[in-house]
PDB file of C-alpha atoms and ligand atoms in Angstrom:
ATOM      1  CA  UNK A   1      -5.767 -20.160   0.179  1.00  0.00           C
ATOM      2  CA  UNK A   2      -9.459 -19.485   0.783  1.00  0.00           C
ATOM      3  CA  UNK A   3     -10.317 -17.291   3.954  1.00  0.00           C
ATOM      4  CA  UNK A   4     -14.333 -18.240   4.205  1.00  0.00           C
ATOM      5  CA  UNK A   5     -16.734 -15.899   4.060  1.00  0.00           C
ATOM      6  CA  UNK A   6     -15.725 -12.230   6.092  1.00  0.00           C
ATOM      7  CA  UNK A   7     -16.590  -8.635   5.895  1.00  0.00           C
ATOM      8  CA  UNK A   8     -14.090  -6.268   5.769  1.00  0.00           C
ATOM      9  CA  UNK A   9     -15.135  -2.510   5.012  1.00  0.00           C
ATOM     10  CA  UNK A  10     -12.118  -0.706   3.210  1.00  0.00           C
ATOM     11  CA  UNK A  11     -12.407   3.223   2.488  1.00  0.00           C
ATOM     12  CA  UNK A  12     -11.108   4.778  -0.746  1.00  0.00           C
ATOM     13  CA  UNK A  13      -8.268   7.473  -0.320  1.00  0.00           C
ATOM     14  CA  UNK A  14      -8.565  10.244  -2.375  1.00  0.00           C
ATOM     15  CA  UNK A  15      -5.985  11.135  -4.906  1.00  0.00           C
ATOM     16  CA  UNK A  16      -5.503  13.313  -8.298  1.00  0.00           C
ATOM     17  CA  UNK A  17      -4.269  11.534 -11.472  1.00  0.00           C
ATOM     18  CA  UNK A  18      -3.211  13.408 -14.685  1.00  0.00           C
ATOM     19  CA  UNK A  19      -3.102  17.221 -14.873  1.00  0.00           C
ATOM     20  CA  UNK A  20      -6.149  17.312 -11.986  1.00  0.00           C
ATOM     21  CA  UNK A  21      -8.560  14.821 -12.128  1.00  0.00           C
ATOM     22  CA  UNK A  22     -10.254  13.449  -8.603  1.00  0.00           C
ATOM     23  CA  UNK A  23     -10.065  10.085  -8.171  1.00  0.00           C
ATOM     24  CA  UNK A  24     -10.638   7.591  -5.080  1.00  0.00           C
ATOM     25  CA  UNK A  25      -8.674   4.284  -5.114  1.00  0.00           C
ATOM     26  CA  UNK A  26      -9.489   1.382  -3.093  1.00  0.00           C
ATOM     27  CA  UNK A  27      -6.950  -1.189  -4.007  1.00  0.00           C
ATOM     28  CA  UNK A  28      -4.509  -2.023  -3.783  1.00  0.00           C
ATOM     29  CA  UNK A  29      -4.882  -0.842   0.099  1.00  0.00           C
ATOM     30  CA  UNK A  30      -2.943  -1.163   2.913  1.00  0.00           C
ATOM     31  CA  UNK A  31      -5.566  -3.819   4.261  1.00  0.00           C
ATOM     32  CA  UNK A  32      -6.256  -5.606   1.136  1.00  0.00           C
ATOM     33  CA  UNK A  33      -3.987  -5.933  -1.957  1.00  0.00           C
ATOM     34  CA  UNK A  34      -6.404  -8.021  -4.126  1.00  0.00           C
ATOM     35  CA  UNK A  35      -9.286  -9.435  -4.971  1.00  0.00           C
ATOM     36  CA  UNK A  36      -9.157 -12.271  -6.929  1.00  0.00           C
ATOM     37  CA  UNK A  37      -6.837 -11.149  -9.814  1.00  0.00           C
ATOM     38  CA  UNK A  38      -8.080  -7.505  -9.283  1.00  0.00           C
ATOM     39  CA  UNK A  39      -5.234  -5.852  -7.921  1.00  0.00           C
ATOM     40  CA  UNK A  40      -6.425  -2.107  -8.539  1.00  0.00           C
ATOM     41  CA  UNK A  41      -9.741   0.035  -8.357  1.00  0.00           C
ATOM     42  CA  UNK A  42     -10.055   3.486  -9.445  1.00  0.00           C
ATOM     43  CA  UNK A  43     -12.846   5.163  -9.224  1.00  0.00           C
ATOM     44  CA  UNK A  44     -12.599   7.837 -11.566  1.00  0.00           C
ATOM     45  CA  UNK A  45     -14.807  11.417 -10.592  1.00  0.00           C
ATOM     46  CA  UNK A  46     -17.609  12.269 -10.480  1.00  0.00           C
ATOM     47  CA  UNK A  47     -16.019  15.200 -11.796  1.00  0.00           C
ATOM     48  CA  UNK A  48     -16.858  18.126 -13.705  1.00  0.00           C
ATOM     49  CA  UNK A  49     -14.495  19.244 -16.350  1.00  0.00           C
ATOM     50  CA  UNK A  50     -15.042  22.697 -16.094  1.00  0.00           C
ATOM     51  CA  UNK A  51     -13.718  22.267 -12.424  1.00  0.00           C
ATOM     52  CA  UNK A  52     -11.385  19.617 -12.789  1.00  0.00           C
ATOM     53  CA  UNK A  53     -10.252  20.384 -16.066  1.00  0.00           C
ATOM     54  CA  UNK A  54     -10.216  17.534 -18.864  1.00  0.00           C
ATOM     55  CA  UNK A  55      -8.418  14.220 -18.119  1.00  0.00           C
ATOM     56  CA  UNK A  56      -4.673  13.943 -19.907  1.00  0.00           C
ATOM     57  CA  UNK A  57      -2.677  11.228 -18.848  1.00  0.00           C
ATOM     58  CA  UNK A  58       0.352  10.951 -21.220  1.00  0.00           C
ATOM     59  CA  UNK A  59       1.615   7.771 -22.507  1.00  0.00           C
ATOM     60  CA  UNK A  60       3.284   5.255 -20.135  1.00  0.00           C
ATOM     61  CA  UNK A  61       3.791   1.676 -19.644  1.00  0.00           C
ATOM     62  CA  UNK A  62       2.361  -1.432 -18.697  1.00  0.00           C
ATOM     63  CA  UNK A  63       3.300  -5.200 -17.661  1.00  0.00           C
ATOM     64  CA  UNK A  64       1.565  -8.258 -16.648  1.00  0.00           C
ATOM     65  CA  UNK A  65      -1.897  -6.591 -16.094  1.00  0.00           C
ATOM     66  CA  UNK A  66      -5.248  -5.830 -17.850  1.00  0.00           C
ATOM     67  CA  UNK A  67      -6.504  -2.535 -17.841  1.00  0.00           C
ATOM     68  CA  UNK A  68     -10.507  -2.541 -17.442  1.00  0.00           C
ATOM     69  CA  UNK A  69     -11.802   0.912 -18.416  1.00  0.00           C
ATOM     70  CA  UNK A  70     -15.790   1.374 -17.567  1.00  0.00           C
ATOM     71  CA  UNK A  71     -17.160   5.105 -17.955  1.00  0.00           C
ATOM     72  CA  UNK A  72     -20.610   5.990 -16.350  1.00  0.00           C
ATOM     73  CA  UNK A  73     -20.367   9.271 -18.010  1.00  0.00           C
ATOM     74  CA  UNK A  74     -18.221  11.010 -20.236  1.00  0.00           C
ATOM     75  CA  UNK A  75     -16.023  10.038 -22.310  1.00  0.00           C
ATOM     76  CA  UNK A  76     -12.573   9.270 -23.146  1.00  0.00           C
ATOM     77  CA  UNK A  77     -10.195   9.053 -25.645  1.00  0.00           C
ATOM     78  CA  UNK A  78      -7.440   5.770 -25.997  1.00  0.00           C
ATOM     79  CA  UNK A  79      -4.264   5.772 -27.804  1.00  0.00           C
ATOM     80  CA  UNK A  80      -2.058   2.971 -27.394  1.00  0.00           C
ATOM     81  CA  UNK A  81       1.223   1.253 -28.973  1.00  0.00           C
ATOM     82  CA  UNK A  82      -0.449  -0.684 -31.179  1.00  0.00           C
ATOM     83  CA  UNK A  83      -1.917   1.900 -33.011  1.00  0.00           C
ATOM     84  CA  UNK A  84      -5.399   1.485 -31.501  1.00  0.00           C
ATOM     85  CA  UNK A  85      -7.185   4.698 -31.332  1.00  0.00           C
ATOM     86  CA  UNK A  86     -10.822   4.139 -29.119  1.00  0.00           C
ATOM     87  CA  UNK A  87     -13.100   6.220 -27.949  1.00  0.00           C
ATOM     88  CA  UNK A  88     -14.797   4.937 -24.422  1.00  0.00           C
ATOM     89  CA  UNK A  89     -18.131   5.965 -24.001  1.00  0.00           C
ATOM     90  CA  UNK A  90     -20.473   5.078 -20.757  1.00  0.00           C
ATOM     91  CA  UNK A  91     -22.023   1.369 -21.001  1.00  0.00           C
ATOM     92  CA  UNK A  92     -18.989  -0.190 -23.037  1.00  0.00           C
ATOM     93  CA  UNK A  93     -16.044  -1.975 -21.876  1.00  0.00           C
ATOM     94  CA  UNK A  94     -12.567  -1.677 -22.832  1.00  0.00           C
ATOM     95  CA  UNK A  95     -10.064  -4.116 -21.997  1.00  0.00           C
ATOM     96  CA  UNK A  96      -5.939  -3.544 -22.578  1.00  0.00           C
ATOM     97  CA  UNK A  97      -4.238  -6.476 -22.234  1.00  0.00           C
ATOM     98  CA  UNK A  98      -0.563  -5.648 -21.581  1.00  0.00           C
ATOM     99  CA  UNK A  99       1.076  -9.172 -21.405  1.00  0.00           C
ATOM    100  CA  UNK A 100       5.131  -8.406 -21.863  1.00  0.00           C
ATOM    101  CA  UNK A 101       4.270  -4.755 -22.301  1.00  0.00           C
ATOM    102  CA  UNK A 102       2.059  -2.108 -23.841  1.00  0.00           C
ATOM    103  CA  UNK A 103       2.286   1.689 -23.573  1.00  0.00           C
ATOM    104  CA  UNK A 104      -1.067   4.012 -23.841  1.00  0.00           C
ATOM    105  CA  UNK A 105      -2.381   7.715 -23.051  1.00  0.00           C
ATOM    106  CA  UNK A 106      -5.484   8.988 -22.264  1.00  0.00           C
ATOM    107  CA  UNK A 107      -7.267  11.767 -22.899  1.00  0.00           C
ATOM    108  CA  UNK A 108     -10.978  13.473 -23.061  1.00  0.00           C
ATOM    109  CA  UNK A 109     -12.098  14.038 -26.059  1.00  0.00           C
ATOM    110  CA  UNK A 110     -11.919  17.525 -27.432  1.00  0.00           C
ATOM    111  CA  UNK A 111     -15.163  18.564 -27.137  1.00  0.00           C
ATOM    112  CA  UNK A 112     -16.115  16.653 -24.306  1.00  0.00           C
ATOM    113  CA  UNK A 113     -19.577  15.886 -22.080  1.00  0.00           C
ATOM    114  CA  UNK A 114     -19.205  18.322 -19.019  1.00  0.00           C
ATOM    115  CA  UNK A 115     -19.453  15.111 -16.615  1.00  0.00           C
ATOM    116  CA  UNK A 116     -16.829  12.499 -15.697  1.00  0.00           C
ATOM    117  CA  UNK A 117     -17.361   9.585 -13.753  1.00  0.00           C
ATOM    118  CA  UNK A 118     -16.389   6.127 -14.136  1.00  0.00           C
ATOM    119  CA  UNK A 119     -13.762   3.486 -12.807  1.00  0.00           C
ATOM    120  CA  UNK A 120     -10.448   1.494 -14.204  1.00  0.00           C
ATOM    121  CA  UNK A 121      -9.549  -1.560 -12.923  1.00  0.00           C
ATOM    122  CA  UNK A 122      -6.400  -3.182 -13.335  1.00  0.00           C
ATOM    123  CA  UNK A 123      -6.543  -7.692 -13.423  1.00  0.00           C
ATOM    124  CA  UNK A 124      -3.536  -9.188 -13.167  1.00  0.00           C
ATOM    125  CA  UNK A 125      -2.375 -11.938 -15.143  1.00  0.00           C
ATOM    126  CA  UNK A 126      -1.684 -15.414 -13.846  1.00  0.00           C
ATOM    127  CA  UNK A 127       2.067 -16.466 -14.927  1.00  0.00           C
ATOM    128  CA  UNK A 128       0.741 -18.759 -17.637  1.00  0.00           C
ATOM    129  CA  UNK A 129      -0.208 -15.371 -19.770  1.00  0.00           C
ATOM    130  CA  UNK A 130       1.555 -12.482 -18.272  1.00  0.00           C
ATOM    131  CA  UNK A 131       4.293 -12.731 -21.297  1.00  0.00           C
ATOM    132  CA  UNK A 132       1.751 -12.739 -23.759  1.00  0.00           C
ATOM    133  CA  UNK A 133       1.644 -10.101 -26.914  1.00  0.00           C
ATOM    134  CA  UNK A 134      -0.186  -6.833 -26.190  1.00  0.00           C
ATOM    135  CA  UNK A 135      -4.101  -6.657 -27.408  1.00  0.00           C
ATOM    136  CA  UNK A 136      -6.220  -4.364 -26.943  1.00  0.00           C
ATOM    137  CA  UNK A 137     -10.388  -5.131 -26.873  1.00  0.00           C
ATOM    138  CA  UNK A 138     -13.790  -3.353 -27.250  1.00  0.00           C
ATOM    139  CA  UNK A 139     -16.671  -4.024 -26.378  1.00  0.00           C
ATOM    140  CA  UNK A 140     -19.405  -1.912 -27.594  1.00  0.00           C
ATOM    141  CA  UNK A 141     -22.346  -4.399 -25.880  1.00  0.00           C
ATOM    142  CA  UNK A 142     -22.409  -6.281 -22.883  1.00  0.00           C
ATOM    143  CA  UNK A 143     -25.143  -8.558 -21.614  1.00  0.00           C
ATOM    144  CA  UNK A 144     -27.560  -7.228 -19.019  1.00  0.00           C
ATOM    145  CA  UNK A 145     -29.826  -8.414 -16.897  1.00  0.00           C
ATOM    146  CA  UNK A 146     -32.604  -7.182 -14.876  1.00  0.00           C
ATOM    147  CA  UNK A 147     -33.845  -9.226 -11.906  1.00  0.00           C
ATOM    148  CA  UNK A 148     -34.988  -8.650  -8.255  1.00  0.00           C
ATOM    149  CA  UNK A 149     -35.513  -4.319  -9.401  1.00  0.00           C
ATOM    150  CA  UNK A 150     -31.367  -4.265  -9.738  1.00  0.00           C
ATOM    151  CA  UNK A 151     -30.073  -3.985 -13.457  1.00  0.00           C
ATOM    152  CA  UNK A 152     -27.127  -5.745 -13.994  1.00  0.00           C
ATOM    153  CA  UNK A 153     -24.511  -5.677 -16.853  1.00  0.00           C
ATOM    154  CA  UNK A 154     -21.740  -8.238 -17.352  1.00  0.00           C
ATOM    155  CA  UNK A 155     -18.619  -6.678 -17.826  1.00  0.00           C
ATOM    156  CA  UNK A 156     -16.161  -9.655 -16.702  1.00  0.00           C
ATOM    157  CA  UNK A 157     -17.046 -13.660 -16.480  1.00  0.00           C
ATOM    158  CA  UNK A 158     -20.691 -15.046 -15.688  1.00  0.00           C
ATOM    159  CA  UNK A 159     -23.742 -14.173 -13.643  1.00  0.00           C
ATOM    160  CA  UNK A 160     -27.102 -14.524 -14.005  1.00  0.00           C
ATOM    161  CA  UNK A 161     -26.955 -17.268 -16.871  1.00  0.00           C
ATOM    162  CA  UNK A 162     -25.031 -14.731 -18.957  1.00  0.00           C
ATOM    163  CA  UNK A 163     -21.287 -14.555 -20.199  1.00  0.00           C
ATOM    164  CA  UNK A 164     -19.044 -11.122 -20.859  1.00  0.00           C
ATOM    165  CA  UNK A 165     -17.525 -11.613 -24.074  1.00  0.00           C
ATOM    166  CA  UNK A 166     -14.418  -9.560 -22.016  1.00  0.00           C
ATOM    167  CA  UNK A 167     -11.051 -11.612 -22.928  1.00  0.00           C
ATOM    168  CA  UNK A 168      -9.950 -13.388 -19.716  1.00  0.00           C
ATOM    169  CA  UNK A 169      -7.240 -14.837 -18.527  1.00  0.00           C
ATOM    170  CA  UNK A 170      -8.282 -16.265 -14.707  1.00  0.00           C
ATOM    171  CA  UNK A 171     -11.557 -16.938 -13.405  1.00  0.00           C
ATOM    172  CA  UNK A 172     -13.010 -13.724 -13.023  1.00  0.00           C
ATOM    173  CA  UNK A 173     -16.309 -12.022 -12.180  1.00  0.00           C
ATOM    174  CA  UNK A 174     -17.443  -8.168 -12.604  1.00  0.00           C
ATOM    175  CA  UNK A 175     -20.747  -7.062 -12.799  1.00  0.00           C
ATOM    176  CA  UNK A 176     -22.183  -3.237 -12.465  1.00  0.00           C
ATOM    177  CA  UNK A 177     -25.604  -2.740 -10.725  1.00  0.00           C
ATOM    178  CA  UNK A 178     -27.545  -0.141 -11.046  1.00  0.00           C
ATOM    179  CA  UNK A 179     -31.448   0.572  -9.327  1.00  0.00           C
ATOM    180  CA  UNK A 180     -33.559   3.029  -9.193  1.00  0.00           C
ATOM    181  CA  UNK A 181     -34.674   2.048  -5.607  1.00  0.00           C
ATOM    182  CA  UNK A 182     -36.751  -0.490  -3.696  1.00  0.00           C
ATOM    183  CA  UNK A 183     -34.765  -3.450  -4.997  1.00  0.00           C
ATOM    184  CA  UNK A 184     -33.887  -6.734  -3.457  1.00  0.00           C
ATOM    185  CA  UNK A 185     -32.341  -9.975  -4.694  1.00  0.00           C
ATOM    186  CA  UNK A 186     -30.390 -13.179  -3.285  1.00  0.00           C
ATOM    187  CA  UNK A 187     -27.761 -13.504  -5.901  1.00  0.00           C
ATOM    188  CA  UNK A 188     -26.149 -16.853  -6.656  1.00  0.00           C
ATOM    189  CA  UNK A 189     -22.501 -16.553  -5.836  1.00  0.00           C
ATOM    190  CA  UNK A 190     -19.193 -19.408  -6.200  1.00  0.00           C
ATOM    191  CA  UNK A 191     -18.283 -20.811  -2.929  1.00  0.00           C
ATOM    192  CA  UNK A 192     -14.487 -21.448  -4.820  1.00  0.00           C
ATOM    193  CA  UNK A 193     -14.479 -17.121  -5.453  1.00  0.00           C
ATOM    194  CA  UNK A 194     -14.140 -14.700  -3.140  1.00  0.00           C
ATOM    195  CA  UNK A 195     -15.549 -11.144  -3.810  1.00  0.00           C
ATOM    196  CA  UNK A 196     -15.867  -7.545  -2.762  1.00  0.00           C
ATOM    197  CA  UNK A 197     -18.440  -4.548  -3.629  1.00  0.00           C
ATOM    198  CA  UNK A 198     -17.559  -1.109  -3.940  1.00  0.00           C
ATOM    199  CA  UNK A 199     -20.332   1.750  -3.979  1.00  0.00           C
ATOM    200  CA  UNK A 200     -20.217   4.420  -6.742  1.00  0.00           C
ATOM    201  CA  UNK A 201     -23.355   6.230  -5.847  1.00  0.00           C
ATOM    202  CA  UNK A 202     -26.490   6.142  -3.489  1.00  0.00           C
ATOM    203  CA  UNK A 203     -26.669   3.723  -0.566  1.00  0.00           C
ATOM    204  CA  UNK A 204     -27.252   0.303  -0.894  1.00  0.00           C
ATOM    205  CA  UNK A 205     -27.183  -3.098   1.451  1.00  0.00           C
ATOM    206  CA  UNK A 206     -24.163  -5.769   0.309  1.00  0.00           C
ATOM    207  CA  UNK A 207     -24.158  -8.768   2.502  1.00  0.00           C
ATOM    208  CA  UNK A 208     -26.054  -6.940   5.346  1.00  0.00           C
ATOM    209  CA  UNK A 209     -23.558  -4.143   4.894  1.00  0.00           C
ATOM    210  CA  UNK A 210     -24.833  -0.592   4.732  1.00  0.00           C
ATOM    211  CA  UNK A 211     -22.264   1.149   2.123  1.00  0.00           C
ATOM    212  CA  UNK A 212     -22.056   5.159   1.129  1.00  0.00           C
ATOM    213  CA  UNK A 213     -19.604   6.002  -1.688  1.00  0.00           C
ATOM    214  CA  UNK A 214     -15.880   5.001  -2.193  1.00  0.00           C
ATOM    215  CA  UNK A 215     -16.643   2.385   0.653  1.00  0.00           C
ATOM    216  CA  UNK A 216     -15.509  -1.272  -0.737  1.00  0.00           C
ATOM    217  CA  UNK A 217     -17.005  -4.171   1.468  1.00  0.00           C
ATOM    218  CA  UNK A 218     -14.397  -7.425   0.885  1.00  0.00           C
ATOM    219  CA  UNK A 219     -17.058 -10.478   1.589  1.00  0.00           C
ATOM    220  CA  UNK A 220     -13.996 -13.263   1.638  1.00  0.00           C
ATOM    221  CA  UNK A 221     -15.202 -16.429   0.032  1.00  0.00           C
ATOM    222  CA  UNK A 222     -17.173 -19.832   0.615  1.00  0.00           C
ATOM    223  CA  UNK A 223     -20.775 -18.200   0.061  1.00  0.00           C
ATOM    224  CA  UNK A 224     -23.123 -19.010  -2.344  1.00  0.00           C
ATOM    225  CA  UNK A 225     -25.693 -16.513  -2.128  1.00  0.00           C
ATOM    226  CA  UNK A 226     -25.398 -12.761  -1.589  1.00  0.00           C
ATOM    227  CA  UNK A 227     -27.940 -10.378   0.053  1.00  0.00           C
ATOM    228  CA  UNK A 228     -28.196  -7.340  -2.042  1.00  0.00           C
ATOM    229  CA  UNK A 229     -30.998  -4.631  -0.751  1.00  0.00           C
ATOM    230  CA  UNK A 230     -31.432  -1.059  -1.907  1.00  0.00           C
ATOM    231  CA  UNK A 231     -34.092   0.937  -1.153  1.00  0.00           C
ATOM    232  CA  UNK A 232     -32.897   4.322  -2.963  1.00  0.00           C
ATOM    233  CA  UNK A 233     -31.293   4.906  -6.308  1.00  0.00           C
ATOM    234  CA  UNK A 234     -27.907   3.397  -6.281  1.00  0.00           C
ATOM    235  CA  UNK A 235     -24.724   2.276  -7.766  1.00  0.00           C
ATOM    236  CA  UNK A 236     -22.080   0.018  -7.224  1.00  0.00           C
ATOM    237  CA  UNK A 237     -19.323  -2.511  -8.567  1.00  0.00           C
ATOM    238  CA  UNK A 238     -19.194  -6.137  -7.870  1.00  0.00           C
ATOM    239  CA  UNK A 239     -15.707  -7.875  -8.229  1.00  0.00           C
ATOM    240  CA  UNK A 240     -14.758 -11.202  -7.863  1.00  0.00           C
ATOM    241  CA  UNK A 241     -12.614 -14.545  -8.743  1.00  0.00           C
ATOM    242  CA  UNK A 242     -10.902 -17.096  -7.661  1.00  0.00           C
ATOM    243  CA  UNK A 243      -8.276 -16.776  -5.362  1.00  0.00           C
ATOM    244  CA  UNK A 244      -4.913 -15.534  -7.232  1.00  0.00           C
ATOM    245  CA  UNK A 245      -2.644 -18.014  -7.665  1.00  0.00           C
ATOM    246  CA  UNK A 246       0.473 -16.176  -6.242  1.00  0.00           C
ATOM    247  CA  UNK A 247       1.303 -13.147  -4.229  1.00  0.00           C
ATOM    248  CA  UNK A 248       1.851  -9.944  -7.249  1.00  0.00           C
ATOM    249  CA  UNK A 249       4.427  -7.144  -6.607  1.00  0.00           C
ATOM    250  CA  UNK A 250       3.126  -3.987  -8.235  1.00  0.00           C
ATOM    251  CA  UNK A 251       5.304  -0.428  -8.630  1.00  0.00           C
ATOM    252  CA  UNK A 252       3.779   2.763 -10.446  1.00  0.00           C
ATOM    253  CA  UNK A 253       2.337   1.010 -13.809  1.00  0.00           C
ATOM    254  CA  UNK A 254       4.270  -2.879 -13.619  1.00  0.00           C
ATOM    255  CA  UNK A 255       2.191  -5.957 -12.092  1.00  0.00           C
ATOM    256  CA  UNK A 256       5.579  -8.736 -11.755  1.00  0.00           C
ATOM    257  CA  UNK A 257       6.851 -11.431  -9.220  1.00  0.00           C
ATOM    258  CA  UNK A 258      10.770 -10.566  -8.312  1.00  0.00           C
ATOM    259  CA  UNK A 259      11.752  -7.506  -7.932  1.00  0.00           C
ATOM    260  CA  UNK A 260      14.649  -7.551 -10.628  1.00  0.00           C
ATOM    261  CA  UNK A 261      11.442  -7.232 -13.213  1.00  0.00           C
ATOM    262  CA  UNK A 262      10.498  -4.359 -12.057  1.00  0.00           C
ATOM    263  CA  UNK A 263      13.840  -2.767 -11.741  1.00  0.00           C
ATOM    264  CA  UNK A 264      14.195  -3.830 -15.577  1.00  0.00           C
ATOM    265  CA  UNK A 265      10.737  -2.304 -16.789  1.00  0.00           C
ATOM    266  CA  UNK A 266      11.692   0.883 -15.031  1.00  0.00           C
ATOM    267  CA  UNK A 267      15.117   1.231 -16.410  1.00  0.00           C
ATOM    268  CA  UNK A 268      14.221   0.181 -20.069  1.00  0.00           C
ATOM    269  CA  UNK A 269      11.184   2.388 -19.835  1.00  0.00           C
ATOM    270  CA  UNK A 270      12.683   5.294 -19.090  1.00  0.00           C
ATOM    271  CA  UNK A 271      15.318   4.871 -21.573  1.00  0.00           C
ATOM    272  CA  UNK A 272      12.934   4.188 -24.012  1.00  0.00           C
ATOM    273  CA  UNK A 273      13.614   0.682 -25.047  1.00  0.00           C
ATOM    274  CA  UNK A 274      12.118  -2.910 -24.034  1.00  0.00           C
ATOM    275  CA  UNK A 275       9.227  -3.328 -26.174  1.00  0.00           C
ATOM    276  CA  UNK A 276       6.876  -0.837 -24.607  1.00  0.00           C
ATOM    277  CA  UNK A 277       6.046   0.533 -28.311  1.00  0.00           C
ATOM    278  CA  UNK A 278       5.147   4.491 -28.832  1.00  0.00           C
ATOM    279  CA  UNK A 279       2.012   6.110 -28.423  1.00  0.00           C
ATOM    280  CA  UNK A 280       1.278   8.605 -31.221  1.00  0.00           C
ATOM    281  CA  UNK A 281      -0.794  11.619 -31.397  1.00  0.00           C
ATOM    282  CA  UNK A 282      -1.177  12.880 -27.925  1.00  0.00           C
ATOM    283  CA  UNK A 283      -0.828  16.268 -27.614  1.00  0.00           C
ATOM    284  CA  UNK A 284      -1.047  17.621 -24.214  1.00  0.00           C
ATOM    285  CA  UNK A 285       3.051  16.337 -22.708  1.00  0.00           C
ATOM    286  CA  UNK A 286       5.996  14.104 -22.873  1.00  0.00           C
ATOM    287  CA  UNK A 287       5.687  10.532 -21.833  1.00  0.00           C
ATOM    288  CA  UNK A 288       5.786   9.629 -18.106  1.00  0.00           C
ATOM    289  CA  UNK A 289       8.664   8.557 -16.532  1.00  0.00           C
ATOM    290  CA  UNK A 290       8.734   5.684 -14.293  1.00  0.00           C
ATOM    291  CA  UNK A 291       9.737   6.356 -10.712  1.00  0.00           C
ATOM    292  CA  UNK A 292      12.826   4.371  -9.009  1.00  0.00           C
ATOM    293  CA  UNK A 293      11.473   2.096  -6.656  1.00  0.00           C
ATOM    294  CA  UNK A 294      12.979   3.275  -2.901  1.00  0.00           C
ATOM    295  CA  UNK A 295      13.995  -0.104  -2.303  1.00  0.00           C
ATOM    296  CA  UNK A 296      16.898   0.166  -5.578  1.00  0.00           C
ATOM    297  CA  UNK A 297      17.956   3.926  -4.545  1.00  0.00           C
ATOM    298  CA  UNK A 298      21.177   2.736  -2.927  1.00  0.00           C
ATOM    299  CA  UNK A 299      21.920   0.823  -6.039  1.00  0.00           C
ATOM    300  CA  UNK A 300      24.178   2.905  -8.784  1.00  0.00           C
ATOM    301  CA  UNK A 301      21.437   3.965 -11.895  1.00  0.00           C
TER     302      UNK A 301
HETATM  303 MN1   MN B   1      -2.613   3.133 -17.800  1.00  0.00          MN
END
């Protein structure tokens, strides 16, 4: 399953989710549909709300994923089918677990910081916990560590001799670097994971790779040490894990195996049955409805 170590530079497309907000996604792509169990990478802004107007995305479903929500600035607002009612704010982590199947919204908060920028990733979940109950998870702290003039914080698995309390399901790394310039460090990797860095802002060096913004280096596996140089102020995402166990199949908001689950989330979705709960209380639409996957449309409905 492992590839060895490799470079692979991957450019975010640009899209708009909700009623207007910019985003840039770099997986799944075309070139690369995971990394690890990280099967999706938003990066969310940087936007300002008086131009993009605020973020509403109404409620909708999800299956067989996590949902890893990490704000560099602004804020927003969670509902979900359990009842859970969070506020995310810059420097905390929240983690939705959807095992069988959640449904959520999100929203900024009414008022709201002018600024949005952040990223949500989605992990899958290996088959052993994919069917599990919904849960949802904050995490108000996170341990950081500063080392080589980079400042890292641990929002998934270990690094650094420090462990994200994040709920986890597969072996799993994600760590957030920040510097304000003229930093350098060798960092230990796992030869077993295989890993990929995507730049949020500023410049920086990633395994001898120059990246810019929305630019996501995958760095393959089989190294144990990884070149990180940056010699202005600078931003960026490290993702890892070990290899996924199985090949995913992803439509709109569902992370399955077979086909027939999706075309069974979909239906009972949009019919509003199949466990996917209700969100209450948000007040900018209707729920979402799923779209028919193009490889069903000659079936009857
Ligand atoms: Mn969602």
């Amino acid at each position: 399953m492992t590839s060895g170590p490799e470079l692979q530079i991957i450019e975010a497309r640009a899209e708009i989710v909700g009623d207007g907000m910019p985003i840039h996604r770099a997986l799944p792509s075309r070139l690369r549909r995971m990394v690890g169990p990280w099967c999706f990478l938003d990066h969310i802004g940087p936007a300002t709300l008086d131009q993009s107007g605020p973020l509403h995305v109404g409620p909708h479903p999800h299956t067989g994923l996590q949902t890893v929500t990490w704000l560099i600035e602004g804020e927003i607002f969670h509902r979900d089918s359990l009842g859970t009612e969070q506020l995310i704010r810059p420097g905390q982590l929240n983690v939705m677990t959807s095992g069988r199947a959640i449904s959520h919204s999100e929203e900024s908060p009414n008022p709201a910081s002018p600024n949005m920028h952040g990223v949500q990733f989605w992990i899958a979940l290996p088959d052993a916990s994919r069917h599990v109950e919904p849960m949802f998870d904050h995490y108000a702290q996170l341990p950081i560590v500063d080392r080589g003039g980079f400042h890292f914080t641990v929002i998934e698995g270990e690094a650094l001799g420090e462990r994200s309390p994040a709920r986890s399901f597969w072996p799993t790394l994600g760590l957030d670097v920040v510097t304000a310039g003229g930093a350098a460090l060798d960092l230990p990797l796992r030869e077993d994971f295989e890993y990929a860095a995507f730049m949020l802002t500023g410049s920086a060096e990633v395994g001898g790779e120059t990246l810019a913004p929305n630019a996501l280096v995958y760095l393959g596996s089989g190294r144990n040490v990884l070149a990180l140089r940056s010699e202005k102020p600078s931003r960026f995402m490290l993702i890892g894990g070990k290899p996924f166990e199985s090949p995913i199949l992803m439509w709109w908001n569902f992370v399955a195996r077979e086909k027939a689950e999706i075309l069974k989330s979909v239906r009972e979705w949009n019919a509003g049955e199949g466990g996917f709960g209700e969100v209450h209380g948000y007040a900018y639409g209707q729920r979402l409805s799923a779209p028919v996957p193009p490889w069903i449309e000659h079936e009857p409905q």
